[in-house]
PDB file of C-alpha atoms in Angstrom:
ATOM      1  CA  UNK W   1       0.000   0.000   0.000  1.00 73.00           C
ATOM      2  CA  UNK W   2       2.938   2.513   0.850  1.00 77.00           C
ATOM      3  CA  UNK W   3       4.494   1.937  -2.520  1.00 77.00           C
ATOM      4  CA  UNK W   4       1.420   3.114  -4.010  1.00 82.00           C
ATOM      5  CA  UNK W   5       1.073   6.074  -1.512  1.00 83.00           C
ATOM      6  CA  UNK W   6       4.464   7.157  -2.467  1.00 85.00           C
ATOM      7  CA  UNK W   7       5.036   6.710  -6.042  1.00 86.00           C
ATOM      8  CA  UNK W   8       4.958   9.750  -7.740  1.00 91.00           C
ATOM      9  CA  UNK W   9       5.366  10.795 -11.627  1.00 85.00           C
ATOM     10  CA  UNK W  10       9.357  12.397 -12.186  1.00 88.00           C
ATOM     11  CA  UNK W  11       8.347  15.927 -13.573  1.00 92.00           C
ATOM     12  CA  UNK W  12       9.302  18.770 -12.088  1.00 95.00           C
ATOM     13  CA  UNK W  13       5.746  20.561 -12.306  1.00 96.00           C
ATOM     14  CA  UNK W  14       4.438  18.560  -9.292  1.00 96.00           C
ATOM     15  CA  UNK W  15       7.546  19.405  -7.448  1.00 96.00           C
ATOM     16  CA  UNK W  16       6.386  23.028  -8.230  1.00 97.00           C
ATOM     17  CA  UNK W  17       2.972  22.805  -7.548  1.00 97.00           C
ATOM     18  CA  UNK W  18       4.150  20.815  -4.114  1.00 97.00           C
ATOM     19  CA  UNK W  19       6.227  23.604  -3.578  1.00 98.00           C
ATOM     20  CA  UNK W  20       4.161  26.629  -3.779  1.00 98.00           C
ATOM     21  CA  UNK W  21       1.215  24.904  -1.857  1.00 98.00           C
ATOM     22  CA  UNK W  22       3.284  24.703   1.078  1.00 98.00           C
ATOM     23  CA  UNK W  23       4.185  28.428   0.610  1.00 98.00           C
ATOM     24  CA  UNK W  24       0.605  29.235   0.693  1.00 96.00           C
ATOM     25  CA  UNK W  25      -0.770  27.114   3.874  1.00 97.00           C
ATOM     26  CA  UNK W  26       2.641  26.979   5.854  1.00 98.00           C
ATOM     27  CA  UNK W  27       1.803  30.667   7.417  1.00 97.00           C
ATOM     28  CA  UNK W  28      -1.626  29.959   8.130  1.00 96.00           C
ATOM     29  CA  UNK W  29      -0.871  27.441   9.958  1.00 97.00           C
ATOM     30  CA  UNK W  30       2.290  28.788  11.923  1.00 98.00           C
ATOM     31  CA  UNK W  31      -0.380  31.577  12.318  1.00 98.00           C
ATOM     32  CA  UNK W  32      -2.328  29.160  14.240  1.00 97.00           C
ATOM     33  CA  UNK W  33       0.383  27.338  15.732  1.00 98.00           C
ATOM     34  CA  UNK W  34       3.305  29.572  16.798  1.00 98.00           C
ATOM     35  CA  UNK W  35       1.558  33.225  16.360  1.00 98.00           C
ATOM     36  CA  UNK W  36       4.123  33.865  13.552  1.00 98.00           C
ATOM     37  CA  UNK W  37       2.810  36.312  10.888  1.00 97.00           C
ATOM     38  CA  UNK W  38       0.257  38.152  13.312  1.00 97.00           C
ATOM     39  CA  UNK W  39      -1.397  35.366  14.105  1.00 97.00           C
ATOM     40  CA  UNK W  40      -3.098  34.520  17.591  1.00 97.00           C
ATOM     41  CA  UNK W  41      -0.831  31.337  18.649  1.00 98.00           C
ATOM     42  CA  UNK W  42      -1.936  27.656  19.705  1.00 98.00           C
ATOM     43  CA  UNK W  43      -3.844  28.439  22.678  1.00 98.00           C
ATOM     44  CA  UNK W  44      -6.149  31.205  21.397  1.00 98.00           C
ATOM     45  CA  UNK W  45      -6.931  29.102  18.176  1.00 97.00           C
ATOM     46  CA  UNK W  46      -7.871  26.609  20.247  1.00 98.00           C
ATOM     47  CA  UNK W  47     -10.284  28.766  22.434  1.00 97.00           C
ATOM     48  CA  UNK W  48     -11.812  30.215  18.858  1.00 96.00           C
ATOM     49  CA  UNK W  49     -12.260  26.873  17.394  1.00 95.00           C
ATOM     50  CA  UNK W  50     -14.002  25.349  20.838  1.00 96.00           C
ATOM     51  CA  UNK W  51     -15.676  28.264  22.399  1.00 97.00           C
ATOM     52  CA  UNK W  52     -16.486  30.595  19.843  1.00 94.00           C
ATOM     53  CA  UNK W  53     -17.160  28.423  17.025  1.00 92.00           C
ATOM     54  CA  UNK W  54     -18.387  25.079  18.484  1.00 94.00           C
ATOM     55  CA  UNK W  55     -15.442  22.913  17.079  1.00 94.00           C
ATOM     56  CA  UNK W  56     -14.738  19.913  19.590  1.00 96.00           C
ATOM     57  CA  UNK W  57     -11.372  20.195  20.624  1.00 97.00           C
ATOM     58  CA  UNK W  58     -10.009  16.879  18.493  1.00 97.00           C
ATOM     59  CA  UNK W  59     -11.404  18.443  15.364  1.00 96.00           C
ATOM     60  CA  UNK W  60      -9.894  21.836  16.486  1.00 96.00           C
ATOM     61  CA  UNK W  61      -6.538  20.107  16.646  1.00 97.00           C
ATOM     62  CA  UNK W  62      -6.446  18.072  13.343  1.00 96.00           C
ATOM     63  CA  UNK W  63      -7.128  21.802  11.735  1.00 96.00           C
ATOM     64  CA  UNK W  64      -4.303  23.178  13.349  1.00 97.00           C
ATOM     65  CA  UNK W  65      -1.751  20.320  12.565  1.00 97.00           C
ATOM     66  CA  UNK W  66      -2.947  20.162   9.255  1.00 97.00           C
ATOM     67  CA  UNK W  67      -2.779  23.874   8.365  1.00 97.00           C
ATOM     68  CA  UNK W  68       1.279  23.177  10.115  1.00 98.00           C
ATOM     69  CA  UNK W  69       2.318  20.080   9.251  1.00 98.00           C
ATOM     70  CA  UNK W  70       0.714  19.202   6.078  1.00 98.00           C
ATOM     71  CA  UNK W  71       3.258  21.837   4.575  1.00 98.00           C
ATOM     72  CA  UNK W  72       5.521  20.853   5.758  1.00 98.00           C
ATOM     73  CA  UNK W  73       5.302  17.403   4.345  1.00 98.00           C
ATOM     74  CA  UNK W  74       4.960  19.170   1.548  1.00 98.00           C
ATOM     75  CA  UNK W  75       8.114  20.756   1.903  1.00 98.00           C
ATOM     76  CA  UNK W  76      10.000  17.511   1.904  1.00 97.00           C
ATOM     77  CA  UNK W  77       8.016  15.817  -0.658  1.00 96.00           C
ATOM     78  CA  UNK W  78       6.983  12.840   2.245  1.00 96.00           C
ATOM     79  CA  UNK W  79       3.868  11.554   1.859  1.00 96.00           C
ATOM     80  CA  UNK W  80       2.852  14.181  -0.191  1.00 97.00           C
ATOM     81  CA  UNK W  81      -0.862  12.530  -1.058  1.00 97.00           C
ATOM     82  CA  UNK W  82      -1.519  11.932   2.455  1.00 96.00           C
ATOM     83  CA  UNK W  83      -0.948  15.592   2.743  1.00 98.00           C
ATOM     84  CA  UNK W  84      -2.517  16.705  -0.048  1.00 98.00           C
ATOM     85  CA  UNK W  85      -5.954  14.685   0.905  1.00 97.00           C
ATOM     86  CA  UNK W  86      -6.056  16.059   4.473  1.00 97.00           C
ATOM     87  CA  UNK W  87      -5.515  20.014   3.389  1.00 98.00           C
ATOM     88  CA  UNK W  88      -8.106  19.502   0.651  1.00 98.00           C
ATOM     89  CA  UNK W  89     -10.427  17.774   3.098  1.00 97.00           C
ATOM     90  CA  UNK W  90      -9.692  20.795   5.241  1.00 96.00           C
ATOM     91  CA  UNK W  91     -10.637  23.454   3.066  1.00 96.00           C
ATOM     92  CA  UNK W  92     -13.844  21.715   2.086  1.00 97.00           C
ATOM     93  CA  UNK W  93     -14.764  21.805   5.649  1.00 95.00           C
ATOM     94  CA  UNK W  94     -13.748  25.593   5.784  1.00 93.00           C
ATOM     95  CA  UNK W  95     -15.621  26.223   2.842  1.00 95.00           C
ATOM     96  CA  UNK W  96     -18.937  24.219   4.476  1.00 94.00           C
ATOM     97  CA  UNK W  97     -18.891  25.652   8.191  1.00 91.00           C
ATOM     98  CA  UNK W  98     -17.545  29.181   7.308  1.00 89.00           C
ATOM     99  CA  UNK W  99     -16.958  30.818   3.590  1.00 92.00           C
ATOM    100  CA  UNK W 100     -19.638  29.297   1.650  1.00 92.00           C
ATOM    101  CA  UNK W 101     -22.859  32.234   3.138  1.00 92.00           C
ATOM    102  CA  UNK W 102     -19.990  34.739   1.600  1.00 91.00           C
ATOM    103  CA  UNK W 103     -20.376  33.562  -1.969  1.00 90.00           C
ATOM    104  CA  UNK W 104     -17.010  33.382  -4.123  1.00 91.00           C
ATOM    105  CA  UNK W 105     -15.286  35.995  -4.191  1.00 92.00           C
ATOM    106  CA  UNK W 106     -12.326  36.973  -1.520  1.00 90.00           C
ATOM    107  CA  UNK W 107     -13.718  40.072   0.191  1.00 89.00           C
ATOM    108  CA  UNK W 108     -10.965  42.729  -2.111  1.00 88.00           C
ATOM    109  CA  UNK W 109     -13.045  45.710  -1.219  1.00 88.00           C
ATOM    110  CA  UNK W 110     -14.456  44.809   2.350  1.00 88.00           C
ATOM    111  CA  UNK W 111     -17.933  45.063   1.392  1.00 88.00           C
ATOM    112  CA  UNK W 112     -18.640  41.453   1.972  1.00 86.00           C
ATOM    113  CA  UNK W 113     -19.641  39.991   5.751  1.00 87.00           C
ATOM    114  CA  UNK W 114     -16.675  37.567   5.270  1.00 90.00           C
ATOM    115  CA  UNK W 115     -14.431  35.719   2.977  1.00 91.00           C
ATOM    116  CA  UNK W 116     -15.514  33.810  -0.152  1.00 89.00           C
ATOM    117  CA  UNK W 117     -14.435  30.487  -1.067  1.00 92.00           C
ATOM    118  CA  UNK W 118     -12.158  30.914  -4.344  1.00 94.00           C
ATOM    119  CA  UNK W 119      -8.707  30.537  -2.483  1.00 94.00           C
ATOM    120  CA  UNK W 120     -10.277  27.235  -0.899  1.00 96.00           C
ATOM    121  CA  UNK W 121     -10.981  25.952  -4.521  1.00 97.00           C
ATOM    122  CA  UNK W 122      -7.454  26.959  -5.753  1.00 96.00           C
ATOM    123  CA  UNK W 123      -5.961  25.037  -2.830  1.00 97.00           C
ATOM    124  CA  UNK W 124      -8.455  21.895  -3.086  1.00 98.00           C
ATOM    125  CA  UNK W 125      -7.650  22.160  -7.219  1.00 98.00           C
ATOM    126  CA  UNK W 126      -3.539  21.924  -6.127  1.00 98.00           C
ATOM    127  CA  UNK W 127      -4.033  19.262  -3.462  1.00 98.00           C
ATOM    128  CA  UNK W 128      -6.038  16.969  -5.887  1.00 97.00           C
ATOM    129  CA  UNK W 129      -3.326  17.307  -8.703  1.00 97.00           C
ATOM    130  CA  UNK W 130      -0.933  16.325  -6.016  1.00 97.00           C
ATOM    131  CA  UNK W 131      -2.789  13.562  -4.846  1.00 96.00           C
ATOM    132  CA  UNK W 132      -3.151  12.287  -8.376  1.00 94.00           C
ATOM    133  CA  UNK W 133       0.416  12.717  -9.379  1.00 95.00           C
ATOM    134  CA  UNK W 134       2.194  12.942  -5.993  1.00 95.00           C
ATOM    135  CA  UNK W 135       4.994  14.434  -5.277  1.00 95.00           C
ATOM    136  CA  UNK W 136       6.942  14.962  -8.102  1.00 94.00           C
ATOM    137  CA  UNK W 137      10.276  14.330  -9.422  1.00 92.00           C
ATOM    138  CA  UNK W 138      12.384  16.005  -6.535  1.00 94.00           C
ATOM    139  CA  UNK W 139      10.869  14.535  -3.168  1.00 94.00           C
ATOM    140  CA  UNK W 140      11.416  12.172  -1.021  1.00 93.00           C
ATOM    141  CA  UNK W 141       8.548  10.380  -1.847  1.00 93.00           C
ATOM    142  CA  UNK W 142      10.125   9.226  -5.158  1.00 93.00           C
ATOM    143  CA  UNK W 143      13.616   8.964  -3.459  1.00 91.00           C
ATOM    144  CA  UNK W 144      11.265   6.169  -1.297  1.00 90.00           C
ATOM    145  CA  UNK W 145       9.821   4.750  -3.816  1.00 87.00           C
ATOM    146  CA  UNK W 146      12.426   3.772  -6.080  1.00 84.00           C
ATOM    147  CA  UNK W 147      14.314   2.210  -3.344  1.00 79.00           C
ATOM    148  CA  UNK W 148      11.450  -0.194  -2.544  1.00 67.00           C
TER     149      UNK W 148
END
């Protein structure tokens, strides 16, 4: 089953696409987990997620350490469809408990009572071509892979 999980076409446009997907999510979630980038830290997310919006605390937690270490999984190129599957999972829950009454579109001119839901479809769109393809030709998936 791993062999499967881990093989991976050799191009280099997967690498990419692994790449800047973990460019994209890693601050969110060091947001969330170390308060880097302005963000509130561990303990606050937590208190959002549970108290203010409801989330049991396991569910709270599997956000949090997906948003942190799905990238960087990424990063490496290690079980890249793993983490591909569980950030596109993510944002479809995002999309279902929180952006979807905001209609599409990011809120550019701050008009809107929220966010829309287009960066969630980029980054479900990038996770599914990763999950299909894997991890590309420089990860350590392939490096893996071939050895088994």
């Amino acid at each position: 089953m791993w062999a499967r999980v881990l093989a991976t076409e050799d191009t280099a446009s997967l690498t990419v696409l692994r790449l800047f997907l973990a460019v994209v999510m890693f601050p969110h979630g060091a947001q969330k987990v170390l308060g880097w980038f302005g963000g509130p830290g561990f303990s606050a997310t937590m208190d959002m997620f549970t108290r203010i919006m409801g989330i049991p605390y396991l569910f709270g937690l599997m956000a949090v350490l997906t948003e942190f270490v799905g990238p960087l999984l990424l990063i490496a190129g290690l079980a890249t469809r793993v983490a591909a599957l569980v950030l596109a999972g993510e944002m479809v829950v995002a999309v279902a408990l929180v952006h979807l009454h905001n209609g599409f579109f990011m809120n550019w001119t701050g008009k809107q009572a929220g966010e829309g839901f287009e960066y969630h479809v980029l980054v479900v769109g990038m996770a599914l071509a990763l999950l299909i393809g894997g991890g590309g030709r420089w990860s350590l998936d392939r490096t893996l892979s071939r050895r088994s």
